Backbone as ProteinMPNN parsed JSONL, in Angstrom:
{"seq_chain_A": "MDLYGELILDHAKRPHHAGLREPFDAEVHHVNPTCGDEISLRVQLDGSGAEAVLHDVSYDALGCSISVASASVLAEESTGRPVEETLETYQHLKAMLTSKGTDPGDPEQIGDGVAFAGVSRYPARVKCALLPWTAYLDALARAGVDISATSTTP", "coords_chain_A": {"N_chain_A": [[-12.356, 4.536, 16.86], [-10.59, 3.08, 18.436], [-10.296, 0.587, 17.381], [-9.761, 0.799, 15.216], [-6.668, 1.973, 15.394], [-5.675, -0.298, 17.288], [-5.565, -1.915, 15.2], [-3.681, -0.886, 13.221], [-1.254, -1.088, 14.566], [-1.488, -3.86, 14.952], [-0.62, -4.702, 12.088], [1.79, -3.386, 11.955], [3.313, -4.441, 14.109], [3.282, -7.24, 13.204], [3.727, -7.877, 10.616], [2.159, -8.317, 7.609], [3.549, -10.686, 5.002], [6.043, -9.501, 5.159], [9.517, -9.171, 4.118], [11.666, -9.806, 1.994], [11.083, -11.667, -1.429], [12.08, -13.92, -4.034], [11.128, -15.496, -6.765], [10.295, -12.591, -8.882], [9.439, -9.472, -10.689], [9.807, -7.26, -10.797], [11.529, -4.62, -8.9], [11.727, -1.877, -6.657], [12.895, 0.68, -4.9], [11.914, 3.053, -1.823], [11.834, 6.538, -0.478], [10.758, 8.495, 2.232], [11.518, 11.371, 2.076], [10.954, 13.042, 4.057], [10.438, 12.216, 6.483], [11.592, 10.164, 7.105], [11.14, 7.704, 6.403], [11.374, 4.476, 4.683], [10.954, 1.701, 1.928], [11.396, -1.089, 0.572], [10.572, -2.762, -1.978], [8.769, -5.15, -4.09], [7.165, -6.745, -6.637], [5.464, -9.611, -7.929], [3.857, -10.897, -10.998], [1.579, -12.454, -12.764], [0.816, -13.487, -15.748], [0.284, -10.66, -17.951], [-0.108, -6.98, -17.999], [-3.059, -5.142, -17.725], [-4.841, -7.073, -17.163], [-3.56, -8.742, -15.927], [-2.167, -10.581, -13.025], [-1.607, -10.286, -8.967], [0.867, -11.508, -7.767], [2.559, -12.06, -6.436], [3.599, -10.019, -3.246], [6.075, -8.694, -2.148], [8.43, -6.915, 0.637], [10.514, -5.045, 2.292], [10.415, -3.002, 5.207], [11.143, 0.284, 6.844], [10.513, 2.272, 9.145], [8.165, 4.55, 10.519], [4.982, 3.083, 12.218], [2.85, 3.471, 11.299], [3.805, 3.599, 8.35], [4.453, 1.008, 8.176], [3.072, -0.763, 8.825], [0.802, 0.357, 6.673], [2.232, -0.91, 4.323], [2.181, -3.599, 5.056], [-0.662, -3.74, 4.693], [-1.311, -2.983, 2.472], [-0.392, -5.396, 1.194], [-1.704, -7.44, 1.989], [-4.21, -7.089, 0.981], [-4.076, -6.863, -1.778], [-2.53, -9.144, -2.705], [-2.73, -11.857, -4.876], [-5.114, -10.964, -6.16], [-6.342, -9.055, -9.284], [-4.585, -6.877, -11.003], [-5.809, -4.672, -11.972], [-7.835, -4.665, -10.144], [-6.353, -3.819, -7.764], [-5.296, -1.582, -8.27], [-7.953, 0.051, -8.177], [-8.358, -0.332, -5.857], [-6.574, 1.118, -4.771], [-6.763, 3.949, -5.285], [-9.129, 4.336, -3.923], [-8.248, 4.105, -1.4], [-6.115, 6.307, -1.156], [-8.584, 8.586, -1.809], [-9.201, 8.421, 0.488], [-7.421, 9.156, 2.405], [-6.26, 11.243, 1.772], [-9.015, 13.474, 1.749], [-8.826, 14.811, 4.263], [-10.125, 13.534, 6.574], [-12.951, 13.663, 5.753], [-13.864, 11.577, 4.446], [-14.53, 8.339, 5.38], [-14.167, 6.124, 4.626], [-14.383, 2.961, 3.041], [-14.666, -0.262, 4.102], [-15.229, -2.388, 2.243], [-13.929, -1.393, 0.205], [-11.676, -1.019, 0.578], [-10.366, -2.677, 2.583], [-8.591, -3.269, 5.435], [-7.338, -1.024, 5.316], [-9.397, 0.795, 5.997], [-8.435, 1.39, 8.642], [-6.902, 3.76, 8.732], [-7.813, 6.174, 7.859], [-8.037, 8.065, 10.293], [-5.576, 9.084, 9.929], [-5.658, 10.664, 7.596], [-6.24, 13.154, 8.784], [-4.184, 14.58, 9.348], [-1.717, 15.733, 7.248], [1.177, 15.405, 7.418], [1.69, 12.88, 7.766], [0.226, 11.489, 6.217], [1.759, 11.132, 4.063], [3.195, 8.862, 4.922], [1.582, 6.808, 4.871], [1.077, 6.442, 2.426], [3.256, 5.898, 1.462], [4.517, 2.588, 0.809], [2.215, 2.499, -1.257], [2.766, 3.988, -3.31], [5.279, 3.567, -4.126], [4.512, 0.902, -4.74], [3.056, 1.076, -6.919], [4.829, 1.894, -8.462], [6.92, 0.047, -8.991], [5.476, -1.633, -10.706], [4.715, 0.097, -12.719], [7.582, -0.679, -13.539], [7.727, -2.95, -14.331], [6.215, -3.131, -16.166], [3.56, -2.695, -16.461], [0.881, -0.768, -17.275], [-0.17, 2.401, -15.811], [-1.073, 4.468, -16.293], [-3.678, 5.656, -16.053], [-4.136, 6.08, -13.78], [-3.789, 8.579, -10.934], [-1.017, 9.033, -9.771], [0.143, 10.654, -7.922], [0.589, 11.496, -4.656]], "CA_chain_A": [[-10.835, 4.522, 16.477], [-9.108, 2.751, 19.201], [-10.34, -0.786, 16.981], [-8.288, 0.875, 13.815], [-5.61, 1.775, 16.604], [-4.93, -1.454, 16.877], [-5.108, -2.628, 14.065], [-1.98, -0.58, 12.565], [0.039, -1.326, 15.746], [-1.214, -5.184, 14.965], [-0.13, -4.792, 11.549], [3.057, -2.675, 12.308], [4.153, -5.211, 14.861], [3.4, -8.333, 12.835], [3.852, -7.029, 9.036], [1.771, -9.609, 6.908], [3.815, -10.726, 3.728], [7.055, -8.734, 5.097], [10.563, -10.019, 3.607], [11.675, -9.541, 0.279], [10.885, -12.88, -2.023], [11.991, -14.432, -5.173], [11.45, -14.501, -7.998], [9.945, -11.222, -8.687], [9.492, -8.955, -11.757], [10.263, -5.753, -10.413], [11.856, -3.854, -7.345], [11.869, -0.556, -6.603], [12.959, 1.28, -3.167], [11.518, 4.738, -2.059], [12.259, 6.832, 0.634], [9.903, 9.039, 2.373], [12.345, 12.569, 2.696], [10.218, 14.008, 5.355], [10.324, 11.776, 7.824], [12.873, 8.796, 6.547], [10.531, 6.164, 6.004], [11.824, 3.441, 3.312], [10.597, 0.771, 1.895], [11.962, -1.716, -0.993], [9.025, -3.974, -2.203], [8.821, -6.469, -4.973], [6.267, -7.209, -7.213], [5.52, -10.861, -9.021], [2.986, -10.961, -11.322], [0.88, -13.844, -13.35], [0.523, -12.423, -16.695], [0.871, -9.22, -18.345], [-1.166, -5.544, -18.43], [-4.432, -4.578, -17.241], [-5.598, -8.838, -16.92], [-2.198, -9.201, -14.823], [-2.729, -10.711, -11.397], [-0.557, -10.049, -8.419], [1.005, -13.16, -7.51], [3.203, -11.805, -4.922], [4.091, -8.382, -2.924], [7.234, -8.691, -0.99], [8.688, -5.417, 0.926], [11.275, -4.579, 3.617], [9.604, -1.722, 5.179], [11.545, 0.646, 8.051], [10.017, 3.574, 9.341], [7.057, 4.609, 11.609], [4.065, 2.344, 12.584], [1.624, 4.355, 9.819], [4.085, 3.123, 6.792], [4.836, -0.596, 7.984], [1.278, -1.226, 8.758], [0.609, 0.65, 5.41], [3.109, -1.94, 3.853], [1.24, -4.755, 5.109], [-2.061, -3.914, 4.595], [-0.853, -3.216, 0.971], [0.429, -6.783, 0.681], [-2.68, -8.324, 2.35], [-5.587, -6.608, 0.292], [-3.826, -7.052, -2.766], [-1.599, -10.445, -3.319], [-3.54, -12.675, -5.535], [-6.042, -10.27, -6.781], [-5.856, -8.526, -10.382], [-3.987, -5.946, -10.819], [-6.421, -3.798, -12.019], [-8.444, -4.525, -8.686], [-5.38, -3.325, -6.745], [-5.279, -0.144, -8.633], [-8.868, 0.606, -7.841], [-8.109, -0.147, -4.355], [-5.104, 2.514, -3.794], [-7.463, 5.298, -5.755], [-10.057, 4.892, -3.013], [-7.286, 4.46, -0.063], [-5.528, 7.436, -1.585], [-9.064, 9.525, -1.85], [-10.031, 8.688, 1.967], [-6.388, 9.976, 2.813], [-6.384, 13.267, 1.293], [-9.898, 14.204, 2.04], [-8.401, 15.997, 5.545], [-11.443, 13.495, 7.504], [-14.709, 13.988, 5.772], [-14.149, 10.583, 3.653], [-14.555, 7.249, 6.301], [-13.444, 4.826, 3.502], [-15.188, 1.811, 2.76], [-13.877, -1.714, 3.994], [-15.542, -3.296, 0.764], [-13.322, -1.079, -0.995], [-10.062, -1.052, 0.728], [-10.231, -3.496, 3.545], [-8.066, -2.904, 6.771], [-7.016, -0.032, 5.162], [-9.978, 1.968, 6.831], [-7.498, 1.971, 9.801], [-5.796, 4.902, 8.138], [-9.222, 6.906, 7.832], [-7.689, 9.177, 11.307], [-4.163, 9.492, 9.287], [-6.369, 11.505, 6.542], [-6.125, 14.859, 9.651], [-2.589, 14.906, 9.784], [-0.907, 15.671, 6.408], [2.68, 14.992, 7.12], [1.322, 11.425, 8.322], [-0.557, 11.307, 4.904], [2.98, 10.285, 2.741], [3.714, 7.853, 5.576], [0.377, 5.73, 4.747], [1.267, 6.1, 0.875], [4.572, 5.428, 0.738], [3.866, 1.872, 0.122], [1.337, 2.366, -2.228], [3.469, 4.812, -4.286], [6.568, 2.469, -4.738], [3.653, -0.568, -5.204], [2.92, 1.586, -8.047], [6.344, 2.446, -9.447], [7.181, -1.275, -9.298], [4.231, -2.339, -11.443], [5.271, 0.517, -13.739], [8.385, -0.848, -14.145], [7.168, -4.428, -14.418], [5.331, -3.029, -17.421], [1.866, -2.326, -16.521], [0.528, 0.564, -17.564], [-0.78, 2.861, -14.877], [-1.036, 6.267, -16.557], [-5.06, 6.027, -15.824], [-3.903, 6.041, -12.274], [-2.818, 9.169, -10.449], [0.208, 8.776, -9.129], [0.882, 12.099, -7.006], [0.029, 11.483, -3.15]], "C_chain_A": [[-9.944, 3.804, 17.389], [-9.232, 1.181, 17.991], [-9.157, -0.223, 15.873], [-7.041, 1.434, 14.127], [-4.825, 0.696, 16.137], [-4.399, -2.271, 15.903], [-3.97, -2.216, 13.105], [-1.364, -0.63, 13.549], [-0.031, -3.138, 15.596], [-0.482, -5.291, 13.625], [1.532, -4.934, 11.158], [4.167, -3.456, 13.042], [4.233, -6.783, 14.435], [2.73, -8.092, 11.392], [3.225, -8.359, 8.336], [2.756, -9.55, 5.34], [5.498, -10.084, 3.818], [8.688, -9.679, 4.401], [10.779, -10.046, 2.535], [12.137, -11.061, -0.033], [11.67, -12.724, -3.349], [11.161, -15.528, -5.939], [10.216, -13.185, -7.608], [10.081, -10.418, -10.016], [9.89, -7.45, -11.776], [10.507, -5.224, -9.085], [12.123, -2.498, -7.517], [12.348, -0.494, -4.545], [13.074, 3.094, -3.111], [11.789, 4.804, -0.823], [11.473, 7.798, 0.857], [10.733, 10.901, 3.02], [11.854, 13.358, 4.186], [10.419, 13.484, 6.566], [11.681, 10.265, 7.959], [12.335, 7.294, 6.538], [11.34, 5.477, 5.001], [11.343, 2.436, 3.491], [11.426, 0.268, 0.549], [10.646, -2.809, -0.831], [9.034, -4.432, -3.978], [7.575, -6.88, -5.402], [6.109, -8.832, -8.487], [3.984, -10.975, -9.77], [2.359, -11.92, -12.574], [0.116, -13.357, -14.453], [0.78, -11.093, -17.149], [-0.62, -8.265, -18.651], [-1.889, -5.686, -17.604], [-4.903, -6.002, -16.37], [-4.637, -9.301, -15.845], [-2.73, -9.587, -13.103], [-1.505, -10.335, -10.463], [0.113, -11.299, -7.652], [1.873, -12.661, -5.864], [3.896, -10.154, -4.567], [4.817, -8.82, -2.37], [7.737, -7.251, -0.525], [9.604, -5.616, 2.445], [11.224, -3.482, 3.686], [10.497, -1.006, 6.786], [11.292, 1.825, 8.051], [8.994, 3.574, 10.684], [5.702, 3.533, 11.304], [3.335, 2.403, 11.081], [2.133, 3.592, 8.865], [4.462, 1.705, 7.001], [3.459, -1.104, 7.965], [0.946, -0.734, 7.367], [0.853, -0.367, 4.425], [2.022, -3.307, 3.678], [-0.014, -4.632, 5.127], [-1.826, -4.183, 2.773], [-1.017, -4.885, 0.417], [-0.677, -7.856, 1.454], [-3.95, -8.014, 1.259], [-4.991, -6.752, -0.993], [-3.445, -8.251, -3.25], [-3.091, -11.265, -3.929], [-4.942, -12.081, -6.374], [-5.672, -9.466, -8.052], [-5.446, -7.314, -10.296], [-4.66, -4.306, -10.705], [-7.631, -3.319, -10.574], [-7.65, -3.605, -7.791], [-5.14, -2.015, -6.857], [-6.826, 0.789, -7.91], [-8.948, 0.803, -6.199], [-7.373, 1.324, -3.551], [-6.212, 3.611, -4.748], [-8.488, 5.527, -4.385], [-9.457, 4.899, -1.695], [-7.12, 6.227, -0.374], [-6.574, 8.845, -1.349], [-9.527, 9.596, -0.058], [-8.489, 9.862, 2.566], [-6.049, 11.144, 2.711], [-7.775, 13.575, 1.62], [-10.184, 14.721, 3.836], [-9.856, 15.147, 6.479], [-12.226, 13.574, 6.894], [-14.87, 12.63, 4.799], [-13.525, 9.49, 4.795], [-13.505, 6.48, 5.726], [-14.388, 3.726, 4.141], [-14.605, 0.575, 2.95], [-14.458, -2.392, 2.849], [-14.471, -2.7, -0.077], [-11.736, -0.89, -0.733], [-9.793, -1.706, 1.867], [-9.902, -2.903, 4.763], [-7.541, -1.529, 6.502], [-7.924, 0.949, 5.83], [-9.452, 2.201, 7.951], [-6.819, 3.29, 9.563], [-6.669, 6.075, 8.078], [-8.325, 8.237, 9.092], [-6.258, 10.207, 10.62], [-4.394, 10.865, 8.778], [-6.284, 13.362, 7.693], [-4.95, 15.193, 9.481], [-1.885, 15.004, 8.117], [0.392, 15.143, 6.344], [2.478, 13.576, 7.219], [0.796, 10.755, 6.984], [0.526, 10.574, 4.133], [3.263, 9.335, 3.619], [2.574, 6.579, 5.218], [0.853, 5.61, 3.102], [2.224, 6.041, 0.256], [4.803, 4.315, 0.284], [3.516, 1.379, -1.177], [2.353, 2.908, -3.532], [4.629, 3.69, -4.901], [5.173, 1.137, -5.222], [3.61, -0.055, -7.059], [4.257, 2.066, -9.19], [6.643, 0.894, -10.059], [6.456, -1.752, -10.739], [4.468, -1.584, -12.497], [6.258, -0.147, -14.275], [8.414, -2.328, -14.005], [6.509, -4.696, -15.583], [3.585, -2.984, -17.687], [1.628, -0.839, -16.892], [-0.282, 1.168, -16.681], [-1.467, 4.12, -15.14], [-2.637, 6.548, -16.464], [-5.066, 6.251, -14.732], [-3.462, 7.159, -11.558], [-1.841, 8.931, -9.622], [0.858, 9.589, -7.983], [-0.16, 11.867, -5.164], [-0.666, 12.826, -2.753]], "O_chain_A": [[-8.723, 3.837, 17.242], [-8.134, 0.671, 17.768], [-8.017, -0.666, 15.725], [-6.216, 1.45, 13.213], [-3.942, 0.546, 15.293], [-3.394, -2.964, 15.745], [-3.41, -3.004, 12.342], [-0.447, 0.172, 13.37], [0.935, -3.816, 15.947], [0.487, -6.038, 13.761], [2.225, -5.767, 10.573], [5.383, -3.364, 12.871], [4.981, -7.559, 15.03], [1.53, -8.114, 11.119], [3.805, -9.428, 8.523], [2.71, -8.548, 4.627], [6.198, -10.117, 2.805], [8.653, -10.907, 4.327], [9.819, -10.421, 1.862], [13.023, -11.676, 0.56], [11.922, -11.599, -3.782], [10.582, -16.405, -5.299], [9.568, -12.934, -6.592], [11.1, -10.794, -10.595], [10.208, -6.731, -12.723], [9.677, -5.401, -8.193], [12.722, -2.051, -8.495], [12.194, -1.193, -3.543], [13.705, 3.953, -3.727], [11.974, 3.86, -0.056], [11.166, 8.351, -0.199], [10.498, 11.428, 4.107], [12.438, 14.033, 5.034], [10.561, 14.149, 7.592], [12.33, 9.741, 8.865], [12.878, 6.193, 6.628], [12.124, 6.239, 4.436], [11.134, 1.95, 4.602], [11.953, 0.998, -0.29], [10.066, -3.372, 0.097], [9.42, -3.671, -4.866], [6.835, -7.395, -4.564], [6.609, -8.925, -9.608], [3.0, -11.138, -9.049], [3.161, -11.915, -13.508], [-1.01, -12.88, -14.313], [1.635, -10.45, -16.541], [-1.68, -8.565, -19.2], [-1.568, -6.343, -16.614], [-5.243, -6.0, -15.187], [-4.934, -10.144, -14.999], [-3.451, -8.97, -12.319], [-0.435, -10.076, -11.014], [-0.593, -11.931, -6.867], [1.701, -12.927, -4.674], [4.475, -9.386, -5.335], [4.317, -9.745, -1.73], [7.467, -6.34, -1.307], [9.26, -6.262, 3.435], [11.667, -2.718, 2.829], [10.488, -1.723, 7.787], [11.692, 2.566, 7.152], [9.048, 2.785, 11.627], [5.475, 3.227, 10.134], [3.317, 1.627, 10.125], [1.346, 2.824, 8.312], [4.822, 1.111, 5.984], [2.927, -1.787, 7.089], [0.748, -1.731, 6.673], [-0.064, -0.757, 3.703], [1.392, -3.793, 2.738], [-0.614, -5.563, 5.664], [-2.074, -5.168, 2.077], [-1.641, -5.333, -0.545], [-0.411, -9.058, 1.458], [-4.556, -8.985, 0.807], [-6.015, -6.77, -1.676], [-3.99, -8.571, -4.307], [-4.22, -11.201, -3.444], [-5.645, -12.785, -7.098], [-4.503, -9.087, -7.98], [-5.972, -6.595, -9.447], [-4.406, -3.324, -10.008], [-8.058, -2.232, -10.185], [-8.204, -2.72, -7.139], [-4.834, -1.291, -5.909], [-6.776, 1.864, -7.313], [-9.414, 1.725, -5.528], [-7.491, 2.049, -2.563], [-5.874, 4.574, -4.06], [-8.637, 6.634, -3.867], [-9.984, 5.587, -0.822], [-7.826, 7.13, 0.076], [-6.113, 9.908, -0.934], [-10.041, 10.563, 0.505], [-8.578, 11.014, 2.992], [-5.591, 11.925, 3.545], [-7.526, 14.694, 2.069], [-11.24, 14.916, 4.438], [-10.641, 15.907, 7.046], [-13.072, 13.617, 7.787], [-15.995, 12.503, 4.316], [-12.351, 9.582, 5.153], [-12.367, 6.239, 6.129], [-14.92, 3.63, 5.247], [-13.957, 0.166, 1.987], [-13.678, -3.296, 2.551], [-14.054, -3.358, -1.03], [-10.842, -0.683, -1.553], [-8.746, -1.284, 2.357], [-10.682, -2.096, 5.267], [-7.29, -0.842, 7.492], [-7.384, 1.963, 6.271], [-9.849, 3.224, 8.508], [-6.142, 3.759, 10.479], [-6.069, 7.126, 8.301], [-8.048, 9.324, 8.585], [-6.0, 11.406, 10.724], [-3.814, 11.893, 9.125], [-6.286, 14.48, 7.178], [-4.737, 16.405, 9.48], [-1.441, 13.887, 7.85], [0.768, 14.49, 5.37], [3.334, 12.966, 6.578], [0.973, 9.557, 6.766], [0.265, 9.5, 3.593], [3.859, 8.5, 2.938], [2.935, 5.412, 5.373], [0.944, 4.463, 2.663], [2.385, 6.077, -0.964], [5.373, 4.412, -0.803], [3.974, 0.507, -1.916], [2.592, 2.238, -4.536], [4.646, 3.172, -6.018], [5.3, 0.618, -6.331], [4.005, -0.656, -8.058], [4.349, 2.437, -10.361], [6.614, 0.592, -11.252], [7.088, -2.19, -11.699], [4.517, -2.255, -13.528], [6.137, -0.379, -15.478], [9.397, -2.79, -13.426], [6.216, -5.791, -16.063], [2.799, -3.155, -18.619], [2.419, 0.073, -16.654], [-1.349, 0.563, -16.575], [-2.253, 4.7, -14.391], [-2.969, 7.686, -16.796], [-6.131, 6.743, -14.357], [-2.285, 6.893, -11.317], [-2.183, 8.517, -8.514], [1.833, 9.269, -7.303], [-1.325, 12.122, -4.86], [-1.144, 12.965, -1.628]]}, "name": "protein", "num_of_chains": 1, "seq": "MDLYGELILDHAKRPHHAGLREPFDAEVHHVNPTCGDEISLRVQLDGSGAEAVLHDVSYDALGCSISVASASVLAEESTGRPVEETLETYQHLKAMLTSKGTDPGDPEQIGDGVAFAGVSRYPARVKCALLPWTAYLDALARAGVDISATSTTP"}
């Protein structure tokens, strides 16, 4: 677990793809009212619909190391990939985070997201880790991507 803790701290201290960039197709702002974490997130897509590719995801995240690191992992694991694949990554990450410790996560499916496996044992922290991802889903929907097949309830 120390390696995973270090990975979270590394992403929190040096977040990948941080800072809001232009151009963008949609921007959202989400807040976790439980702890006060906030994220403003922008997406830029190449193409449209299920065939779209996530050209860029940029963000400004304020909050705990879990929330900031999760935004960093989202950007790192999703930028340049087909939106459909990023939604699959979200589903696997969400399953791990809501498993209460029974799902260790698969690095082939969620990459550095496996670092958040320990978070699943702390329900209050699960919302911190999912905040950037729910903002991402909202931004995709605002950009015109049909995410109805994706459960957005954390």
